[in-house]
Amino acid sequence: MQPDVLLDDATWRDPSGVPREWPSTTIGSLVAAADSVAMTGLREGWATTSVATLESRLRQQLSAQIPRRLSAEVGSARWVGVATRLATVRMFEVHGMDEALLRYAMREDVAMHAGLDVLAPGIDATRVIPTELPHAPRTR
């Protein structure tokens, strides 16, 4: 049996991943900033807001931490975007929000979107991938 849609593995994007081609110093500053902002967000209860609100708050905090020297290939907007995604993932992981993490990862999952197109052509993926997060689980 053959798959309906063939996808290159390179299309899969790890939501907690950073671009491999970036210099290690850039990746180090990004990871440190994302972790720091994620911890701030956890302390302040941002994990119980919508994904859009959460990302907006994280993006605002991370914009103030952009390293002074970024290569042209990285750029400040891309650095903030990757750091925001990483901080969001970190918050979900630390808070034990596995369902929210899965939903977040699915937003950009090319294979999942291709599957939806085969099963239900033209379906609005936002109907399948809710943007609102459930209330935060009790801490263990």
mmCIF file of C-alpha atoms in Angstrom:
data_model
loop_
_atom_site.group_PDB
_atom_site.id
_atom_site.type_symbol
_atom_site.label_atom_id
_atom_site.label_comp_id
_atom_site.label_asym_id
_atom_site.label_seq_id
_atom_site.Cartn_x
_atom_site.Cartn_y
_atom_site.Cartn_z
ATOM 1 C CA MET A 1 0.000 0.000 0.000
ATOM 2 C CA GLN A 2 1.360 3.420 -0.980
ATOM 3 C CA PRO A 3 0.820 6.638 0.982
ATOM 4 C CA ASP A 4 -1.523 9.203 -0.562
ATOM 5 C CA VAL A 5 1.015 11.977 -0.075
ATOM 6 C CA LEU A 6 4.790 11.620 0.012
ATOM 7 C CA LEU A 7 6.594 14.107 2.230
ATOM 8 C CA ASP A 8 10.259 14.849 2.596
ATOM 9 C CA ASP A 9 11.385 14.396 6.209
ATOM 10 C CA ALA A 10 13.001 17.834 5.982
ATOM 11 C CA THR A 11 9.513 19.359 6.016
ATOM 12 C CA TRP A 12 9.008 18.210 9.600
ATOM 13 C CA ARG A 13 9.893 20.933 12.067
ATOM 14 C CA ASP A 14 10.642 20.222 15.683
ATOM 15 C CA PRO A 15 8.886 22.961 17.658
ATOM 16 C CA SER A 16 11.706 22.971 20.202
ATOM 17 C CA GLY A 17 14.432 23.003 17.565
ATOM 18 C CA VAL A 18 16.698 25.831 16.509
ATOM 19 C CA PRO A 19 18.235 26.272 13.058
ATOM 20 C CA ARG A 20 21.339 24.085 12.821
ATOM 21 C CA GLU A 21 23.160 26.560 10.629
ATOM 22 C CA TRP A 22 23.177 29.294 13.292
ATOM 23 C CA PRO A 23 26.423 30.017 15.165
ATOM 24 C CA SER A 24 26.677 28.319 18.562
ATOM 25 C CA THR A 25 26.918 31.680 20.358
ATOM 26 C CA THR A 26 23.611 32.765 18.782
ATOM 27 C CA ILE A 27 21.951 29.492 19.739
ATOM 28 C CA GLY A 28 23.308 29.768 23.281
ATOM 29 C CA SER A 29 21.934 33.280 23.766
ATOM 30 C CA LEU A 30 18.606 32.247 22.265
ATOM 31 C CA VAL A 31 18.201 29.201 24.529
ATOM 32 C CA ALA A 32 19.178 31.182 27.635
ATOM 33 C CA ALA A 33 16.743 34.002 26.802
ATOM 34 C CA ALA A 34 13.905 31.589 25.940
ATOM 35 C CA ASP A 35 14.368 29.629 29.175
ATOM 36 C CA SER A 36 14.525 32.798 31.265
ATOM 37 C CA VAL A 37 11.388 34.275 29.727
ATOM 38 C CA ALA A 38 9.580 30.919 29.982
ATOM 39 C CA MET A 39 10.305 30.818 33.715
ATOM 40 C CA THR A 40 8.978 34.354 34.087
ATOM 41 C CA GLY A 41 5.832 33.319 32.226
ATOM 42 C CA LEU A 42 5.369 30.270 34.433
ATOM 43 C CA ARG A 43 5.736 32.335 37.610
ATOM 44 C CA GLU A 44 3.203 34.869 36.318
ATOM 45 C CA GLY A 45 0.648 32.271 35.154
ATOM 46 C CA TRP A 46 0.781 32.974 31.429
ATOM 47 C CA ALA A 47 0.316 29.283 30.589
ATOM 48 C CA THR A 48 -3.425 29.531 31.187
ATOM 49 C CA THR A 49 -3.981 32.166 28.474
ATOM 50 C CA SER A 50 -4.643 31.638 24.778
ATOM 51 C CA VAL A 51 -1.666 30.690 22.638
ATOM 52 C CA ALA A 52 -1.851 34.054 20.859
ATOM 53 C CA THR A 53 -1.725 35.952 24.158
ATOM 54 C CA LEU A 54 1.031 33.727 25.492
ATOM 55 C CA GLU A 55 3.141 34.184 22.364
ATOM 56 C CA SER A 56 2.554 37.931 22.400
ATOM 57 C CA ARG A 57 3.765 38.229 25.991
ATOM 58 C CA LEU A 58 6.798 36.042 25.315
ATOM 59 C CA ARG A 59 7.621 37.914 22.097
ATOM 60 C CA GLN A 60 7.460 41.251 23.910
ATOM 61 C CA GLN A 61 9.846 40.045 26.622
ATOM 62 C CA LEU A 62 12.226 38.437 24.128
ATOM 63 C CA SER A 63 12.339 41.512 21.893
ATOM 64 C CA ALA A 64 14.117 43.312 24.710
ATOM 65 C CA GLN A 65 16.796 40.586 24.831
ATOM 66 C CA ILE A 66 17.909 40.466 21.191
ATOM 67 C CA PRO A 67 21.712 40.136 21.063
ATOM 68 C CA ARG A 68 23.466 43.220 19.706
ATOM 69 C CA ARG A 69 25.340 41.318 17.039
ATOM 70 C CA LEU A 70 23.367 38.929 14.887
ATOM 71 C CA SER A 71 24.482 37.688 11.511
ATOM 72 C CA ALA A 72 22.490 38.717 8.474
ATOM 73 C CA GLU A 73 21.247 35.128 8.063
ATOM 74 C CA VAL A 74 19.709 35.169 11.531
ATOM 75 C CA GLY A 75 18.201 38.656 11.822
ATOM 76 C CA SER A 76 16.392 40.003 14.868
ATOM 77 C CA ALA A 77 12.869 39.108 13.709
ATOM 78 C CA ARG A 78 13.841 35.493 13.048
ATOM 79 C CA TRP A 79 15.718 35.291 16.377
ATOM 80 C CA VAL A 80 12.639 36.521 18.255
ATOM 81 C CA GLY A 81 10.366 34.120 16.342
ATOM 82 C CA VAL A 82 12.499 31.064 17.102
ATOM 83 C CA ALA A 83 12.998 32.159 20.735
ATOM 84 C CA THR A 84 9.236 32.671 21.154
ATOM 85 C CA ARG A 85 8.498 29.206 19.802
ATOM 86 C CA LEU A 86 11.146 27.663 22.062
ATOM 87 C CA ALA A 87 9.913 29.549 25.156
ATOM 88 C CA THR A 88 6.338 28.450 24.449
ATOM 89 C CA VAL A 89 7.422 24.812 24.182
ATOM 90 C CA ARG A 90 9.472 25.121 27.375
ATOM 91 C CA MET A 91 6.475 26.492 29.268
ATOM 92 C CA PHE A 92 4.253 23.640 28.136
ATOM 93 C CA GLU A 93 6.918 21.063 29.011
ATOM 94 C CA VAL A 94 7.687 22.415 32.481
ATOM 95 C CA HIS A 95 4.013 22.938 33.300
ATOM 96 C CA GLY A 96 3.183 19.383 32.206
ATOM 97 C CA MET A 97 0.791 20.572 29.511
ATOM 98 C CA ASP A 98 1.279 17.652 27.125
ATOM 99 C CA GLU A 99 -1.968 18.237 25.217
ATOM 100 C CA ALA A 100 -1.169 21.916 24.699
ATOM 101 C CA LEU A 101 2.333 21.000 23.527
ATOM 102 C CA LEU A 102 0.921 18.508 21.039
ATOM 103 C CA ARG A 103 -1.567 21.067 19.704
ATOM 104 C CA TYR A 104 1.188 23.665 19.426
ATOM 105 C CA ALA A 105 3.483 21.298 17.527
ATOM 106 C CA MET A 106 0.635 20.308 15.196
ATOM 107 C CA ARG A 107 0.114 23.903 14.026
ATOM 108 C CA GLU A 108 3.185 23.672 11.806
ATOM 109 C CA ASP A 109 3.233 19.930 11.163
ATOM 110 C CA VAL A 110 3.314 19.615 7.384
ATOM 111 C CA ALA A 111 2.488 15.898 7.460
ATOM 112 C CA MET A 112 -0.580 16.456 9.636
ATOM 113 C CA HIS A 113 -1.816 19.251 7.361
ATOM 114 C CA ALA A 114 -1.247 17.082 4.279
ATOM 115 C CA GLY A 115 -3.220 14.282 5.952
ATOM 116 C CA LEU A 116 -6.076 16.663 6.704
ATOM 117 C CA ASP A 117 -6.080 17.778 3.070
ATOM 118 C CA VAL A 118 -6.468 14.142 1.975
ATOM 119 C CA LEU A 119 -9.138 13.285 4.551
ATOM 120 C CA ALA A 120 -11.075 16.537 4.404
ATOM 121 C CA PRO A 121 -9.980 18.768 1.519
ATOM 122 C CA GLY A 122 -10.371 22.437 2.294
ATOM 123 C CA ILE A 123 -10.925 21.946 6.027
ATOM 124 C CA ASP A 124 -9.896 24.848 8.223
ATOM 125 C CA ALA A 125 -7.087 23.426 10.369
ATOM 126 C CA THR A 126 -8.016 25.798 13.211
ATOM 127 C CA ARG A 127 -11.191 23.747 13.660
ATOM 128 C CA VAL A 128 -9.022 20.704 14.298
ATOM 129 C CA ILE A 129 -6.237 22.439 16.218
ATOM 130 C CA PRO A 130 -7.804 24.691 18.859
ATOM 131 C CA THR A 131 -5.834 27.771 19.844
ATOM 132 C CA GLU A 132 -7.297 28.051 23.334
ATOM 133 C CA LEU A 133 -5.459 26.105 25.973
ATOM 134 C CA PRO A 134 -7.140 24.165 28.731
ATOM 135 C CA HIS A 135 -6.679 25.500 32.228
ATOM 136 C CA ALA A 136 -3.312 24.665 33.671
ATOM 137 C CA PRO A 137 -3.169 21.325 35.435
ATOM 138 C CA ARG A 138 -2.532 21.219 39.144
ATOM 139 C CA THR A 139 1.113 21.043 39.995
ATOM 140 C CA ARG A 140 2.280 17.614 40.966
#
